[in-house]
Amino acid sequence: MELKKAFEELKKEKKRKFVQSVDLIVNLHNYDVRKEALNTFVKLPNSNKKKVAAFLTKRSSIINTITEEDFKKYKEEKVQKKLAKEYDFFIAVAPMMPKIATTFGRVFGPMNKMPSPQGGIMPNEDEATVKAMIETMGAMVRVRNKEMSIKMSIGKEDMDEAKLIENAESIVKQLEKKLPRGKENIKDAMVKFTMTKPIKFLDNVKK
C-alpha cells in the first residue's frame, strides 16, 4: 500500500477528542541490535513543535533555563523524571556537561533526554547560538533502538497530509543511510495514529 493510501485509511478511523500523534514504525531484519544499535538523530523536513529546555550558566529570556543553582531542586529521581517528561529535548552549554551527567545522567540517560554531542551541546550560550540550537533541535528526532524496530513521532494528525508523507519518506531514506546495510536492514514500515492500529506502506520482504 502506498503512503498516501495508508493515511487515507487512518483518517477513516474513529475520531478522538484530542489531536493524535502520527507515528512511524520501521521494522528491521538482517540486523544485530546488540552490536549495531543506533544512537543518532534524523531530521524532519516539516518540523513538529517540540518543547526544549536548556542547561545554561545564567537565565535566558528565550528558553526555559536550568542553571547549576537549580540542581538542588532536582535531587529526587521522581522530580527528575517529571522534568524529563515535560520536554522533548534538552540542550546545554558544553562546560556544564560533566555536572549534568553526574546529576541527571542516571535518569535522563535511559529516557534519551541527555544533551548529546550529535545534537544539543553548544560551545557557548550567546543568544544567537541558543536560538540556532533551538531551531535545529526542533526539527530533529532522536533514534536509539534496543530492539528490532524503530518508532518515532513524525507529526500530528491535523498537519497537512503532504507534509506528513514527506516526513515519513524522508525518515525512511535517512535510516537507510544510517543502517549498516542500508535498505537491506529495513523489513517494512508502517504509520499509525496514537489510538489506531498501524498500516503498512512499505514491504521489503521478498515473497
Short mmCIF file of C-alpha atoms in Angstrom, two decimals:
data_model
loop_
_atom_site.label_atom_id
_atom_site.label_comp_id
_atom_site.label_asym_id
_atom_site.label_seq_id
_atom_site.Cartn_x
_atom_site.Cartn_y
_atom_site.Cartn_z
CA MET A 1 0.00 0.00 0.00
CA GLU A 2 1.39 3.41 -0.89
CA LEU A 3 1.81 6.01 1.83
CA LYS A 4 -0.98 8.32 0.64
CA LYS A 5 -3.44 5.42 0.72
CA ALA A 6 -2.25 4.47 4.22
CA PHE A 7 -3.08 7.97 5.50
CA GLU A 8 -6.48 7.85 3.80
CA GLU A 9 -7.21 4.62 5.69
CA LEU A 10 -6.07 6.12 9.01
CA LYS A 11 -8.42 9.08 8.56
CA LYS A 12 -11.38 6.70 8.30
CA GLU A 13 -10.75 5.56 11.88
CA LYS A 14 -12.87 6.75 14.81
CA LYS A 15 -12.25 10.40 15.69
CA ARG A 16 -10.80 11.10 19.13
CA LYS A 17 -11.31 14.05 21.47
CA PHE A 18 -7.67 15.07 21.16
CA VAL A 19 -5.20 15.64 18.33
CA GLN A 20 -3.39 12.35 17.88
CA SER A 21 0.31 11.97 17.15
CA VAL A 22 1.34 10.38 13.87
CA ASP A 23 3.88 7.62 14.47
CA LEU A 24 6.25 5.95 12.04
CA ILE A 25 7.31 2.37 12.79
CA VAL A 26 10.24 0.86 10.89
CA ASN A 27 10.83 -2.86 11.46
CA LEU A 28 14.31 -4.22 10.88
CA HIS A 29 15.86 -7.52 9.80
CA ASN A 30 19.30 -8.89 8.86
CA TYR A 31 20.47 -6.76 11.75
CA ASP A 32 22.25 -7.40 15.08
CA VAL A 33 20.66 -4.97 17.51
CA ARG A 34 23.25 -5.77 20.20
CA LYS A 35 26.23 -4.87 18.02
CA GLU A 36 24.69 -2.35 15.62
CA ALA A 37 22.19 -0.41 17.74
CA LEU A 38 21.65 3.14 16.51
CA ASN A 39 22.16 6.23 18.65
CA THR A 40 21.73 9.12 16.27
CA PHE A 41 19.43 11.88 15.02
CA VAL A 42 17.30 12.24 11.91
CA LYS A 43 15.76 15.46 10.64
CA LEU A 44 12.11 16.09 9.85
CA PRO A 45 11.63 18.23 6.71
CA ASN A 46 8.45 19.61 8.28
CA SER A 47 9.07 20.01 11.97
CA ASN A 48 6.54 19.32 14.65
CA LYS A 49 6.70 21.84 17.51
CA LYS A 50 8.83 20.47 20.31
CA LYS A 51 9.40 21.65 23.87
CA VAL A 52 13.07 22.37 24.54
CA ALA A 53 14.80 23.41 27.78
CA ALA A 54 18.40 24.48 28.30
CA PHE A 55 21.11 23.89 30.89
CA LEU A 56 22.92 27.25 30.99
CA THR A 57 25.12 29.15 33.45
CA LYS A 58 22.63 32.03 33.55
CA ARG A 59 18.94 32.65 32.82
CA SER A 60 17.91 33.08 29.20
CA SER A 61 14.98 35.19 28.02
CA ILE A 62 14.31 32.92 25.01
CA ILE A 63 14.16 29.45 26.56
CA ASN A 64 13.24 27.75 29.84
CA THR A 65 16.54 27.53 31.67
CA ILE A 66 18.02 25.22 34.31
CA THR A 67 21.11 26.67 35.99
CA GLU A 68 23.51 24.91 38.33
CA GLU A 69 21.77 26.73 41.18
CA ASP A 70 18.58 24.88 40.27
CA PHE A 71 20.16 21.42 40.52
CA LYS A 72 19.30 21.14 44.22
CA LYS A 73 15.60 21.18 43.27
CA TYR A 74 16.08 18.01 41.24
CA LYS A 75 17.81 15.71 43.72
CA GLU A 76 14.97 13.18 43.80
CA GLU A 77 14.61 10.70 40.94
CA LYS A 78 10.85 11.25 40.62
CA VAL A 79 11.39 15.01 40.24
CA GLN A 80 13.99 14.41 37.52
CA LYS A 81 11.62 12.05 35.70
CA LYS A 82 8.86 14.65 35.83
CA LEU A 83 11.26 17.24 34.36
CA ALA A 84 12.36 14.85 31.61
CA LYS A 85 8.74 14.19 30.60
CA GLU A 86 7.96 17.92 30.36
CA TYR A 87 10.37 18.45 27.45
CA ASP A 88 11.16 16.71 24.18
CA PHE A 89 14.81 17.78 24.20
CA PHE A 90 17.39 19.38 26.47
CA ILE A 91 20.27 21.48 25.20
CA ALA A 92 23.32 22.51 27.20
CA VAL A 93 26.44 24.64 27.12
CA ALA A 94 29.48 22.34 26.95
CA PRO A 95 31.24 23.31 30.23
CA MET A 96 28.17 22.22 32.23
CA MET A 97 28.05 18.70 30.78
CA PRO A 98 30.15 16.92 33.47
CA LYS A 99 27.87 18.17 36.26
CA ILE A 100 24.74 17.50 34.18
CA ALA A 101 25.91 13.92 33.62
CA THR A 102 26.63 13.44 37.33
CA THR A 103 23.32 14.92 38.49
CA PHE A 104 20.87 13.84 35.78
CA GLY A 105 22.59 11.06 33.83
CA ARG A 106 21.10 8.12 35.71
CA VAL A 107 17.53 9.27 34.93
CA PHE A 108 17.97 11.19 31.68
CA GLY A 109 20.22 8.59 30.00
CA PRO A 110 17.68 5.72 29.81
CA MET A 111 14.98 8.22 28.79
CA ASN A 112 17.11 9.51 25.87
CA LYS A 113 16.97 13.04 27.25
CA MET A 114 20.66 13.79 27.84
CA PRO A 115 22.10 16.55 25.63
CA SER A 116 24.21 14.80 23.00
CA PRO A 117 27.40 15.71 21.10
CA GLN A 118 25.41 14.84 17.95
CA GLY A 119 22.81 17.44 18.81
CA GLY A 120 22.17 19.63 21.81
CA ILE A 121 25.59 20.65 23.15
CA MET A 122 26.71 24.22 22.45
CA PRO A 123 30.22 25.71 22.70
CA ASN A 124 28.81 28.91 24.22
CA GLU A 125 25.48 30.37 25.31
CA ASP A 126 25.13 33.66 23.47
CA GLU A 127 21.59 34.34 22.22
CA ALA A 128 22.36 33.61 18.55
CA THR A 129 23.88 30.20 19.38
CA VAL A 130 20.95 29.26 21.64
CA LYS A 131 18.39 30.36 19.01
CA ALA A 132 20.15 28.36 16.31
CA MET A 133 20.25 25.25 18.50
CA ILE A 134 16.54 25.58 19.39
CA GLU A 135 15.70 25.76 15.70
CA THR A 136 17.91 22.79 14.86
CA MET A 137 16.60 20.58 17.67
CA GLY A 138 13.01 21.49 16.80
CA ALA A 139 13.40 19.55 13.57
CA MET A 140 15.38 16.63 15.00
CA VAL A 141 14.17 13.22 16.12
CA ARG A 142 16.42 11.04 18.24
CA VAL A 143 16.84 7.44 17.12
CA ARG A 144 18.07 5.00 19.72
CA ASN A 145 16.90 1.43 19.24
CA LYS A 146 17.33 -1.53 21.55
CA GLU A 147 15.02 -3.84 19.61
CA MET A 148 14.26 -4.81 16.02
CA SER A 149 12.04 -1.82 15.36
CA ILE A 150 12.30 1.97 15.40
CA LYS A 151 9.29 4.06 16.41
CA MET A 152 9.04 7.84 16.34
CA SER A 153 6.53 10.67 16.10
CA ILE A 154 6.59 12.45 12.74
CA GLY A 155 3.81 14.96 13.37
CA LYS A 156 0.18 15.43 14.39
CA GLU A 157 -2.95 14.23 12.60
CA ASP A 158 -4.03 17.81 11.87
CA MET A 159 -0.86 18.53 9.87
CA ASP A 160 -1.05 18.78 6.09
CA GLU A 161 -1.05 15.26 4.64
CA ALA A 162 1.62 16.10 2.07
CA LYS A 163 3.96 17.22 4.88
CA LEU A 164 3.36 14.01 6.84
CA ILE A 165 4.09 11.95 3.73
CA GLU A 166 7.28 13.92 3.12
CA ASN A 167 8.34 13.38 6.75
CA ALA A 168 7.77 9.61 6.60
CA GLU A 169 9.56 9.17 3.27
CA SER A 170 12.48 11.34 4.36
CA ILE A 171 12.98 9.46 7.64
CA VAL A 172 13.00 6.08 5.88
CA LYS A 173 15.64 7.36 3.43
CA GLN A 174 17.75 8.78 6.26
CA LEU A 175 17.57 5.49 8.16
CA GLU A 176 18.67 3.62 5.04
CA LYS A 177 21.83 5.74 5.07
CA LYS A 178 22.47 5.20 8.78
CA LEU A 179 21.82 1.45 8.98
CA PRO A 180 24.89 -0.75 8.33
CA ARG A 181 23.38 -2.50 5.29
CA GLY A 182 21.04 0.26 4.25
CA LYS A 183 17.76 -0.75 2.64
CA GLU A 184 18.55 -4.44 3.26
CA ASN A 185 18.12 -3.82 7.00
CA ILE A 186 14.57 -2.45 6.62
CA LYS A 187 11.94 -5.18 6.69
CA ASP A 188 8.88 -2.94 6.43
CA ALA A 189 7.47 0.41 7.53
CA MET A 190 4.09 1.45 8.93
CA VAL A 191 2.24 4.57 10.05
CA LYS A 192 -0.36 4.94 12.78
CA PHE A 193 -2.19 7.49 14.88
CA THR A 194 -1.93 7.33 18.69
CA MET A 195 -5.10 5.22 19.06
CA THR A 196 -5.11 3.24 15.80
CA LYS A 197 -3.53 0.06 14.57
CA PRO A 198 -0.51 0.54 12.27
CA ILE A 199 -0.95 0.39 8.49
CA LYS A 200 1.93 -0.93 6.39
CA PHE A 201 3.08 1.14 3.41
CA LEU A 202 6.47 -0.42 2.70
CA ASP A 203 7.42 -4.10 2.48
CA ASN A 204 10.95 -5.11 1.51
CA VAL A 205 10.49 -8.80 2.24
CA LYS A 206 10.73 -10.81 -0.94
CA LYS A 207 7.79 -13.14 -1.45
#
